Amino acid sequence: MAQISFPSQLKRLTERHPKPANYRFSYGTAGFRTNGSLLDSVLFRVGVLAGLRSKRLEGKTVGIMITASHNPEEDNGVKIVDPYGEMLEADWEIYATALANAPNTEMFIGFLDTIVCDQKIDLFQASKVVYARDTRPSGLLLVNALRDGLDAIGAIGRDEGICTTPILHYIVRCINTAGTRENYGEASAEGYYKKLSDAYRVLVEHQPTPPKLVVDCANGVGALALQQLAQHLFPILEFSSVNTDTENSSLLNHDCGADYVKTRQIWAPNVGNLIADGERGCALDGDADRLVYFYRDRGHFRLLDGDKIAALASIFITQLIEQSGLDTEKIYVGVVQTAYANGSSTKFYETRKLALECVPTGVKHLHHVAERFPIGIYFEANGHGTVLFSQPVLDAIYEREPISPTQAAALRYLKALANMINQAVGDALSDMLMVEAILAHMKFGPVEWDSLYLELPNRLVKIIVPDRSIFRTEDAERRLVSPSELQERMDDITFQYPQGRAFVRPSGTEDCVRLYAESTHRYQTDEMAYRLAGLIYDEVGGDPATRPPEFL
Ligand code: NG1
Ligand code: ZN
């Protein structure tokens, strides 16, 4: 029974949002994510928890984003954003999972009681939560459940309506840094467009206008944001946007967007015809926090993924630091990757002797390690990433007196980059402007960019298994510790292929395990992936009905 006296409306409102029986929710790599129709109670409870989080943080504003990113239209999801725009602290993820799974009102209030005691939360402290959603139709009802959650705990809500995930993160950071030294920006979508476009204008001040950029918006919220951003950028950067239908929700992420091109490595059906030989285009995902580029090379589709974006950023920023006259011992770039980074990209940094770390999948892992570098670049191969400038680096950039026009220009560009690149989270639109600015400066077309290194052919395979929780990993998910001996058997296969590398890990967002394989040749990589997937099916007894025909 509750010891704490919660607001009287808490019990009544909790009753309105019962948990579906026999369903277990889990706060995974990207918050809660599942079919949108199952999420009503989760949104209510997340609202209550976000209110508590804000109270715990002395009334700082906490964010909530309702989205299922690149997943199909019928899915939805929710995640809590901490005050500087970063992902929710890990201990609170455990609270979120416990609250979401409380079977009834009494147990839910009992768990809340425990959290309030554990965290010594003053329930009389004011609390504020800013929230937004993507274009999914289920978002509207979920927002209502969320509002009930905020009311139940007495938190003040601010509705940002439909916006991209990175804009919500940006707004959270702006609200909480207003009046402080950082003062991140004006806390509105308009403030975001202005900040990005002003910085872009500085970066391309002496550069010719590039050809129109084709942008595949995944029929998601990125289409609406790009339309606004384009008005601020006209005429220095123009777009040919495609897959911009946000009215017909069944089209969201359907045969288009960043995830489609990254996983299939082919043109999205209505994009290829817009791109002539040697021309570039890019794709956002459904909530515009992932970005990949592509181009046509003598008729063929070529992908420029998150790894290639990180490589491009690393050489440009390193060059600017050298030109600026800053102390390169103290101010340097470090790169953070996951096991999904292509082996050739890892070699690219090793040969350039750049600081490099590999961490488990999930932006929160990448972000935290990137924060330890003076300038931390992190990208997942799927296109989620950003570049973080630490406070000492920003101080040095602003304090340094240039002694030549080259130094002055380099410092100006570093300042503009730090303003333009979203410091809270990976952001497709901000990353897109970064890429465009760098290509312009380096006089690179997509071919020159692509030739920074030659990617190893790779294959990502989704494997449905009866129980993914038996898969446990170590060494930043690169090796399995359970099921026992499966790793050794996988190694026996992998070692037979030149530069062969493979790993399998349980997904944090879907009920499956993911196998990644790479080696020197395309046909060998495919063969290796099929053999490894077959081994995994044999080992854990995947349902034959879900087993792709090539693995039977
Ligand atoms: P899972 O489902 O845990 O593999 C996927 C992506 C992650 C990350 C999250 C969150 C791959 C292989 N995995 O995670 O990188 O972006 O979704 O959206 O791309
Ligand atoms: Zn996304």
XYZ file of C-alpha atoms and ligand atoms in Angstrom:
572
model
C 0.000 0.000 0.000
C 1.154 3.517 -0.733
C 2.935 5.323 2.111
C 3.281 8.586 0.240
C 0.276 10.784 -0.329
C 0.031 11.123 -4.069
C -2.369 13.594 -5.705
C -5.947 12.349 -5.339
C -6.461 12.136 -9.104
C -3.607 9.620 -9.533
C -5.635 6.532 -8.699
C -8.679 7.612 -10.688
C -6.664 8.436 -13.789
C -4.590 5.240 -13.548
C -7.836 3.228 -13.660
C -8.641 4.876 -17.001
C -5.501 3.431 -18.590
C -5.329 -0.271 -17.688
C -2.334 -2.325 -18.736
C -3.086 -4.937 -21.407
C -2.967 -8.366 -19.764
C -0.216 -10.845 -20.693
C 2.027 -8.305 -22.400
C 5.495 -7.458 -21.192
C 6.919 -4.049 -22.039
C 10.583 -3.251 -22.014
C 12.392 0.099 -22.166
C 14.913 -0.834 -24.867
C 17.540 0.935 -27.000
C 14.967 3.508 -28.097
C 12.449 3.552 -25.231
C 9.230 1.539 -25.413
C 8.305 0.413 -28.895
C 5.547 -1.907 -30.110
C 2.181 -1.889 -31.869
C 0.611 1.521 -31.192
C -2.679 0.012 -29.998
C -0.924 -1.557 -26.985
C 0.667 1.606 -25.680
C -2.096 3.586 -23.955
C -1.162 2.512 -20.409
C 2.532 2.926 -21.188
C 2.051 6.540 -22.270
C 0.067 7.306 -19.132
C 2.720 5.771 -16.926
C 5.594 7.391 -18.817
C 3.841 10.732 -18.261
C 3.786 10.095 -14.507
C 7.425 8.996 -14.508
C 8.573 12.006 -16.535
C 6.794 14.236 -14.019
C 8.692 12.515 -11.202
C 11.956 12.825 -13.112
C 11.413 16.555 -13.495
C 10.603 16.884 -9.777
C 13.760 14.910 -8.954
C 15.769 17.311 -11.121
C 14.392 20.323 -9.246
C 11.859 21.261 -11.860
C 14.112 21.050 -14.916
C 12.077 20.344 -18.039
C 12.065 16.732 -19.223
C 11.105 15.743 -22.791
C 8.918 12.979 -24.189
C 8.985 11.911 -27.821
C 6.259 9.676 -29.240
C 7.617 7.884 -32.299
C 8.529 4.493 -33.698
C 11.178 5.974 -35.977
C 11.816 3.744 -39.019
C 9.307 1.070 -37.953
C 6.028 0.497 -39.824
C 3.052 2.806 -39.443
C 1.115 0.572 -37.022
C 3.941 0.666 -34.480
C 4.552 3.478 -32.083
C 6.839 4.171 -29.183
C 7.854 6.593 -26.503
C 11.085 7.711 -24.926
C 12.009 10.157 -22.197
C 14.582 12.849 -22.911
C 16.752 14.172 -20.076
C 17.262 17.940 -19.578
C 20.267 18.435 -21.851
C 18.566 16.565 -24.649
C 20.281 13.279 -23.855
C 18.686 9.868 -23.363
C 17.124 8.984 -20.002
C 19.566 7.917 -17.261
C 19.945 4.113 -17.125
C 18.573 3.638 -13.554
C 15.363 5.313 -14.620
C 14.999 2.955 -17.584
C 14.614 0.220 -14.987
C 11.906 2.239 -13.226
C 10.187 2.786 -16.576
C 10.086 -0.946 -17.306
C 8.826 -1.772 -13.804
C 6.065 0.843 -13.941
C 4.952 -0.159 -17.448
C 4.556 -3.771 -16.336
C 2.735 -3.203 -13.047
C -0.359 -5.398 -13.538
C -2.834 -3.171 -11.676
C -3.325 0.269 -10.165
C -2.351 -0.773 -6.684
C 0.999 -2.209 -7.778
C 1.640 0.772 -10.046
C 1.143 3.158 -7.141
C 3.236 0.853 -4.944
C 6.154 1.103 -7.434
C 5.757 4.873 -7.596
C 5.969 4.924 -3.850
C 9.271 3.037 -3.982
C 10.706 5.400 -6.616
C 9.695 8.489 -4.630
C 11.360 7.056 -1.504
C 14.488 5.765 -3.297
C 15.039 9.021 -5.107
C 13.893 11.227 -2.212
C 11.514 13.100 -4.489
C 9.630 16.096 -3.160
C 6.149 15.714 -4.614
C 5.426 19.396 -3.967
C 8.247 20.400 -6.318
C 6.887 21.871 -9.575
C 7.560 19.757 -12.677
C 7.557 20.436 -16.406
C 7.420 18.125 -19.394
C 7.603 19.076 -23.083
C 6.311 16.514 -25.556
C 5.926 15.932 -29.286
C 4.953 13.165 -31.677
C 5.695 12.067 -35.218
C 3.023 11.763 -37.941
C 1.645 8.332 -36.918
C -2.156 8.402 -36.467
C -1.924 6.492 -33.169
C 0.086 9.437 -31.791
C -3.041 11.544 -31.187
C -4.654 9.095 -28.744
C -1.318 8.383 -27.116
C -0.842 12.088 -26.440
C -4.169 12.077 -24.568
C -2.974 9.209 -22.367
C 0.267 11.073 -21.763
C -1.598 14.239 -20.729
C -3.589 12.211 -18.205
C -0.279 10.943 -16.810
C 1.034 14.494 -16.456
C -2.200 15.628 -14.786
C -2.107 12.638 -12.451
C 1.265 13.712 -11.024
C 0.595 17.441 -11.336
C 3.214 18.155 -14.010
C 2.876 21.099 -16.385
C 2.896 19.914 -20.001
C 3.975 21.802 -23.100
C 2.788 20.350 -26.394
C 5.122 20.802 -29.378
C 2.634 18.998 -31.656
C 4.134 17.122 -34.585
C 7.892 17.528 -34.885
C 11.058 15.541 -35.549
C 12.793 13.707 -32.712
C 15.915 15.918 -32.903
C 13.839 19.131 -32.783
C 12.214 17.902 -29.561
C 15.671 17.141 -28.094
C 16.859 20.586 -29.223
C 13.894 22.299 -27.547
C 14.478 20.426 -24.281
C 18.098 21.565 -24.220
C 17.170 25.162 -25.092
C 14.593 25.364 -22.295
C 17.027 24.065 -19.690
C 19.993 26.173 -20.752
C 18.059 29.439 -21.162
C 19.717 32.135 -19.070
C 22.822 29.995 -18.472
C 26.240 30.359 -20.078
C 25.423 27.716 -22.702
C 22.075 29.239 -23.744
C 21.645 26.655 -26.492
C 19.099 28.570 -28.549
C 15.545 29.757 -28.937
C 13.262 26.979 -27.661
C 11.067 26.512 -30.723
C 11.127 24.738 -34.070
C 11.527 28.152 -35.702
C 14.551 28.837 -33.470
C 16.025 25.523 -34.621
C 15.619 26.284 -38.352
C 17.141 29.703 -37.849
C 20.097 28.427 -35.833
C 20.925 25.736 -38.397
C 20.485 27.914 -41.459
C 22.469 30.853 -40.019
C 25.376 28.519 -39.268
C 25.169 26.898 -42.710
C 25.292 30.323 -44.345
C 28.580 31.078 -42.545
C 30.051 27.730 -43.560
C 29.371 28.142 -47.276
C 30.080 31.887 -47.451
C 32.608 31.533 -50.260
C 31.342 28.339 -51.862
C 29.350 27.925 -55.074
C 25.726 26.792 -54.729
C 25.555 23.002 -55.131
C 23.064 21.255 -57.415
C 19.633 20.607 -55.886
C 19.785 17.867 -53.278
C 17.320 14.977 -53.618
C 15.940 14.123 -50.151
C 13.824 11.008 -49.507
C 11.720 12.022 -46.485
C 10.324 8.495 -45.749
C 6.798 10.036 -45.923
C 7.407 11.115 -42.357
C 7.714 14.199 -40.203
C 11.076 15.041 -41.784
C 9.148 16.149 -44.889
C 7.391 18.878 -42.904
C 10.587 19.986 -41.197
C 12.552 20.028 -44.452
C 9.911 22.248 -46.030
C 10.409 24.792 -43.239
C 14.181 24.519 -43.260
C 14.242 24.941 -47.057
C 12.587 28.351 -46.719
C 15.435 29.485 -44.475
C 18.089 28.109 -46.804
C 16.765 29.392 -50.118
C 18.594 30.066 -52.431
C 21.943 28.846 -51.070
C 20.757 25.253 -50.832
C 17.735 23.851 -52.637
C 16.060 20.492 -52.333
C 14.095 18.120 -54.502
C 12.150 16.362 -51.798
C 10.446 13.053 -52.468
C 8.314 10.703 -50.341
C 6.736 13.653 -48.578
C 3.184 12.292 -48.190
C 2.383 12.580 -44.480
C -1.400 12.406 -45.013
C -1.553 8.780 -46.092
C -0.018 7.165 -43.028
C 0.320 3.714 -44.605
C 3.145 5.160 -46.712
C 5.340 6.001 -43.709
C 8.726 4.264 -44.116
C 7.107 2.077 -46.769
C 9.599 1.233 -49.534
C 11.522 4.402 -48.767
C 13.630 6.210 -46.197
C 17.027 5.716 -44.583
C 16.364 2.264 -43.143
C 15.091 0.910 -46.453
C 18.184 1.939 -48.405
C 20.629 1.002 -45.666
C 19.273 -2.509 -45.132
C 18.540 -3.308 -48.786
C 21.344 -1.306 -50.380
C 19.194 -0.471 -53.386
C 17.353 2.583 -54.724
C 14.031 3.316 -53.079
C 11.521 2.764 -55.945
C 10.755 6.408 -56.767
C 14.167 7.871 -55.960
C 16.624 6.224 -58.369
C 15.037 7.871 -61.421
C 15.691 11.332 -59.930
C 19.428 10.820 -59.681
C 21.678 11.038 -62.719
C 25.165 9.555 -62.933
C 27.561 11.092 -60.395
C 24.718 12.858 -58.537
C 23.992 12.530 -54.833
C 20.817 12.207 -52.790
C 19.990 11.373 -49.196
C 17.283 9.723 -47.113
C 15.863 10.465 -43.665
C 14.035 7.950 -41.472
C 10.482 8.329 -40.132
C 11.385 10.713 -37.294
C 14.372 12.357 -39.031
C 17.148 11.314 -36.698
C 18.927 9.082 -39.213
C 20.544 10.074 -42.476
C 22.229 8.151 -45.253
C 23.475 9.427 -48.608
C 23.671 7.591 -51.925
C 24.709 8.343 -55.502
C 24.694 6.848 -58.968
C 28.026 5.509 -60.120
C 28.054 4.459 -63.771
C 24.442 3.402 -63.420
C 24.849 1.630 -60.086
C 23.459 2.458 -56.652
C 26.178 3.323 -54.133
C 25.478 3.921 -50.449
C 27.269 6.480 -48.266
C 26.184 5.416 -44.784
C 26.801 6.640 -41.234
C 30.362 5.277 -41.306
C 31.151 7.326 -44.417
C 29.540 10.436 -42.901
C 31.715 10.034 -39.787
C 34.858 9.585 -41.917
C 34.082 12.742 -43.901
C 33.446 14.743 -40.721
C 36.641 13.457 -39.104
C 38.938 14.614 -41.895
C 37.298 18.010 -42.307
C 37.241 18.843 -38.594
C 40.817 17.614 -38.131
C 41.852 19.865 -41.014
C 40.084 22.873 -39.486
C 41.778 22.286 -36.126
C 45.176 22.187 -37.847
C 44.440 25.369 -39.805
C 43.079 27.237 -36.773
C 46.339 27.344 -34.817
C 44.665 25.616 -31.828
C 46.761 23.233 -29.726
C 46.379 19.882 -31.551
C 47.650 18.000 -28.493
C 44.594 19.111 -26.547
C 42.063 19.619 -29.274
C 41.542 16.581 -31.420
C 38.856 14.343 -32.817
C 37.874 10.976 -31.319
C 35.518 8.592 -33.092
C 33.004 6.205 -31.521
C 31.587 3.269 -33.464
C 29.570 0.121 -32.791
C 30.283 -3.422 -33.942
C 28.180 -2.648 -37.054
C 30.824 -0.225 -38.334
C 32.378 -1.538 -41.501
C 35.827 -3.089 -40.957
C 37.293 -0.737 -43.574
C 36.045 2.326 -41.720
C 37.740 1.092 -38.548
C 40.996 0.702 -40.528
C 40.534 4.210 -41.943
C 40.825 5.695 -38.444
C 43.557 3.298 -37.351
C 45.786 4.309 -40.261
C 45.175 7.983 -39.519
C 45.911 7.330 -35.840
C 42.650 8.894 -34.715
C 41.350 7.995 -31.251
C 38.728 5.287 -31.690
C 36.296 3.422 -29.399
C 33.819 0.634 -30.041
C 30.710 0.484 -27.806
C 27.475 -1.562 -27.659
C 24.607 -0.624 -29.991
C 22.379 2.226 -28.898
C 22.872 5.930 -29.097
C 23.188 6.399 -25.365
C 26.372 4.294 -25.326
C 27.868 6.170 -28.259
C 26.916 9.578 -26.928
C 28.429 9.075 -23.494
C 31.757 7.853 -24.818
C 31.881 10.628 -27.456
C 31.463 13.171 -24.652
C 34.831 12.104 -23.252
C 36.726 13.329 -26.340
C 37.571 16.989 -26.976
C 35.553 16.628 -30.188
C 33.626 13.342 -30.288
C 32.223 12.015 -33.548
C 29.788 9.150 -33.265
C 27.732 7.496 -35.957
C 25.941 4.204 -36.219
C 26.340 2.664 -39.664
C 22.582 3.127 -40.093
C 23.063 6.890 -40.124
C 22.299 7.948 -36.572
C 24.999 10.164 -35.170
C 26.408 13.568 -34.458
C 29.562 15.476 -33.495
C 29.975 16.737 -29.928
C 32.132 19.742 -29.049
C 33.234 19.742 -25.398
C 33.094 22.953 -23.366
C 36.914 23.365 -23.153
C 37.089 23.116 -26.947
C 34.325 25.691 -27.381
C 36.122 27.976 -24.916
C 39.390 27.580 -26.835
C 37.693 28.262 -30.183
C 36.030 31.424 -28.879
C 39.073 32.716 -26.972
C 41.716 32.109 -29.617
C 42.949 35.255 -31.369
C 43.727 34.373 -35.015
C 47.005 35.618 -36.456
C 46.204 34.984 -40.123
C 43.160 34.987 -42.402
C 43.415 31.168 -42.635
C 43.253 30.828 -38.869
C 40.358 33.292 -38.673
C 38.393 31.371 -41.286
C 39.062 27.998 -39.640
C 37.896 29.324 -36.254
C 34.798 30.849 -37.830
C 33.948 27.520 -39.474
C 34.521 25.554 -36.269
C 32.144 27.897 -34.420
C 29.553 27.536 -37.163
C 29.877 23.746 -37.152
C 29.395 23.605 -33.383
C 26.250 25.718 -33.777
C 24.883 23.756 -36.707
C 25.485 20.228 -35.470
C 22.857 19.087 -32.967
C 24.682 18.641 -29.640
C 21.797 16.759 -28.040
C 21.241 13.838 -30.406
C 21.797 12.499 -33.938
C 19.862 14.703 -36.327
C 19.318 13.949 -40.008
C 18.715 17.552 -41.076
C 21.654 18.990 -39.169
C 23.917 16.145 -40.367
C 22.743 16.746 -43.926
C 23.826 20.396 -43.728
C 27.144 19.286 -42.248
C 27.752 16.923 -45.177
C 26.751 19.551 -47.741
C 29.040 22.152 -46.158
C 31.979 19.745 -46.017
C 31.529 18.555 -49.612
C 31.464 22.201 -50.714
C 34.644 23.048 -48.776
C 36.555 19.997 -49.869
C 35.388 20.279 -53.491
C 34.240 16.688 -53.191
C 31.546 15.050 -55.253
C 30.062 11.772 -53.991
C 32.719 9.741 -55.837
C 35.602 11.484 -54.044
C 33.775 11.140 -50.726
C 33.114 7.438 -51.326
C 36.750 6.801 -52.137
C 37.922 7.736 -48.609
C 37.933 3.959 -48.117
C 36.557 0.923 -49.892
C 33.813 -0.677 -47.820
C 33.869 -4.427 -47.176
C 30.763 -6.138 -48.592
C 28.437 -6.891 -45.682
C 25.097 -8.442 -44.884
C 22.689 -7.869 -42.010
C 20.246 -10.723 -41.349
C 17.252 -10.587 -39.032
C 16.651 -13.979 -37.406
C 13.442 -14.761 -35.522
C 14.235 -17.096 -32.631
C 11.967 -18.486 -29.906
C 13.770 -16.654 -27.086
C 16.258 -13.936 -27.860
C 17.093 -13.438 -24.192
C 19.366 -16.510 -24.270
C 21.755 -14.539 -26.504
C 24.251 -12.724 -24.310
C 27.314 -10.875 -25.563
C 30.595 -9.321 -24.447
C 33.333 -7.144 -25.969
C 30.919 -4.429 -27.180
C 28.570 -7.138 -28.518
C 31.234 -8.571 -30.798
C 31.285 -11.983 -29.115
C 28.614 -14.308 -27.742
C 28.960 -15.758 -24.274
C 25.638 -17.613 -24.485
C 24.408 -19.977 -25.938
C 27.626 -21.684 -24.971
C 29.999 -22.712 -27.775
C 27.928 -21.004 -30.473
C 30.626 -18.342 -30.835
C 33.331 -20.986 -31.396
C 31.202 -22.629 -34.050
C 30.583 -19.299 -35.715
C 34.341 -18.596 -35.631
C 34.994 -21.902 -37.411
C 32.933 -20.597 -40.318
C 34.079 -16.957 -40.228
C 37.785 -17.884 -40.297
C 37.291 -19.578 -43.672
C 36.669 -16.196 -45.380
C 39.233 -13.479 -46.133
C 38.797 -10.583 -43.668
C 35.756 -12.499 -42.369
C 34.036 -10.935 -39.365
C 30.615 -11.733 -37.974
C 28.628 -11.350 -34.788
C 25.108 -11.927 -33.551
C 23.249 -9.976 -30.847
C 19.684 -9.708 -29.579
C 17.830 -6.671 -30.943
C 16.802 -4.043 -28.411
C 13.870 -2.851 -30.513
C 12.417 -5.956 -32.167
C 11.771 -9.544 -31.189
C 14.699 -11.022 -33.125
C 18.455 -11.449 -33.140
C 20.588 -9.709 -35.755
C 23.484 -11.327 -37.540
C 26.124 -9.108 -39.162
C 28.717 -10.528 -41.539
C 31.441 -8.970 -43.685
C 34.360 -10.202 -45.761
C 36.356 -9.279 -48.839
C 33.983 -10.470 -51.569
C 30.245 -10.043 -52.009
C 29.451 -13.670 -52.917
C 31.555 -15.004 -50.047
C 29.961 -12.621 -47.562
C 26.504 -13.800 -48.606
C 27.540 -17.419 -48.384
C 29.080 -16.864 -44.953
C 25.942 -15.053 -43.716
C 23.690 -17.892 -44.949
C 25.862 -20.514 -43.296
C 25.981 -18.608 -40.020
C 22.239 -17.969 -40.007
C 21.655 -21.665 -40.694
C 23.889 -22.530 -37.752
C 21.937 -20.197 -35.470
C 18.576 -21.627 -36.590
C 19.857 -25.134 -35.988
C 21.212 -24.190 -32.591
C 18.197 -22.450 -31.112
C 15.363 -24.003 -33.104
C 13.863 -21.028 -34.941
C 10.297 -21.502 -36.100
C 10.580 -22.974 -39.645
C 7.652 -20.809 -40.740
C 9.715 -17.673 -40.073
C 12.892 -19.095 -41.560
C 13.769 -17.361 -44.829
C 13.784 -19.891 -47.704
C 17.504 -19.478 -48.388
C 18.295 -20.847 -44.896
C 16.140 -23.992 -45.040
P 18.427 -2.954 -32.477
O 17.025 -3.341 -32.826
O 18.770 -3.069 -31.025
O 19.417 -3.599 -33.406
C 18.237 -0.705 -33.928
C 19.517 -0.330 -34.625
C 20.356 0.490 -33.662
C 19.597 1.689 -33.128
C 18.224 1.262 -32.604
C 17.339 2.420 -32.203
C 20.851 -1.612 -36.237
C 21.554 -2.876 -36.533
N 20.280 -1.517 -35.017
O 18.572 -1.392 -32.755
O 21.526 0.875 -34.294
O 19.492 2.706 -34.095
O 17.514 0.464 -33.575
O 16.601 2.965 -33.239
O 20.803 -0.736 -37.092
Zn 14.733 7.414 -36.068
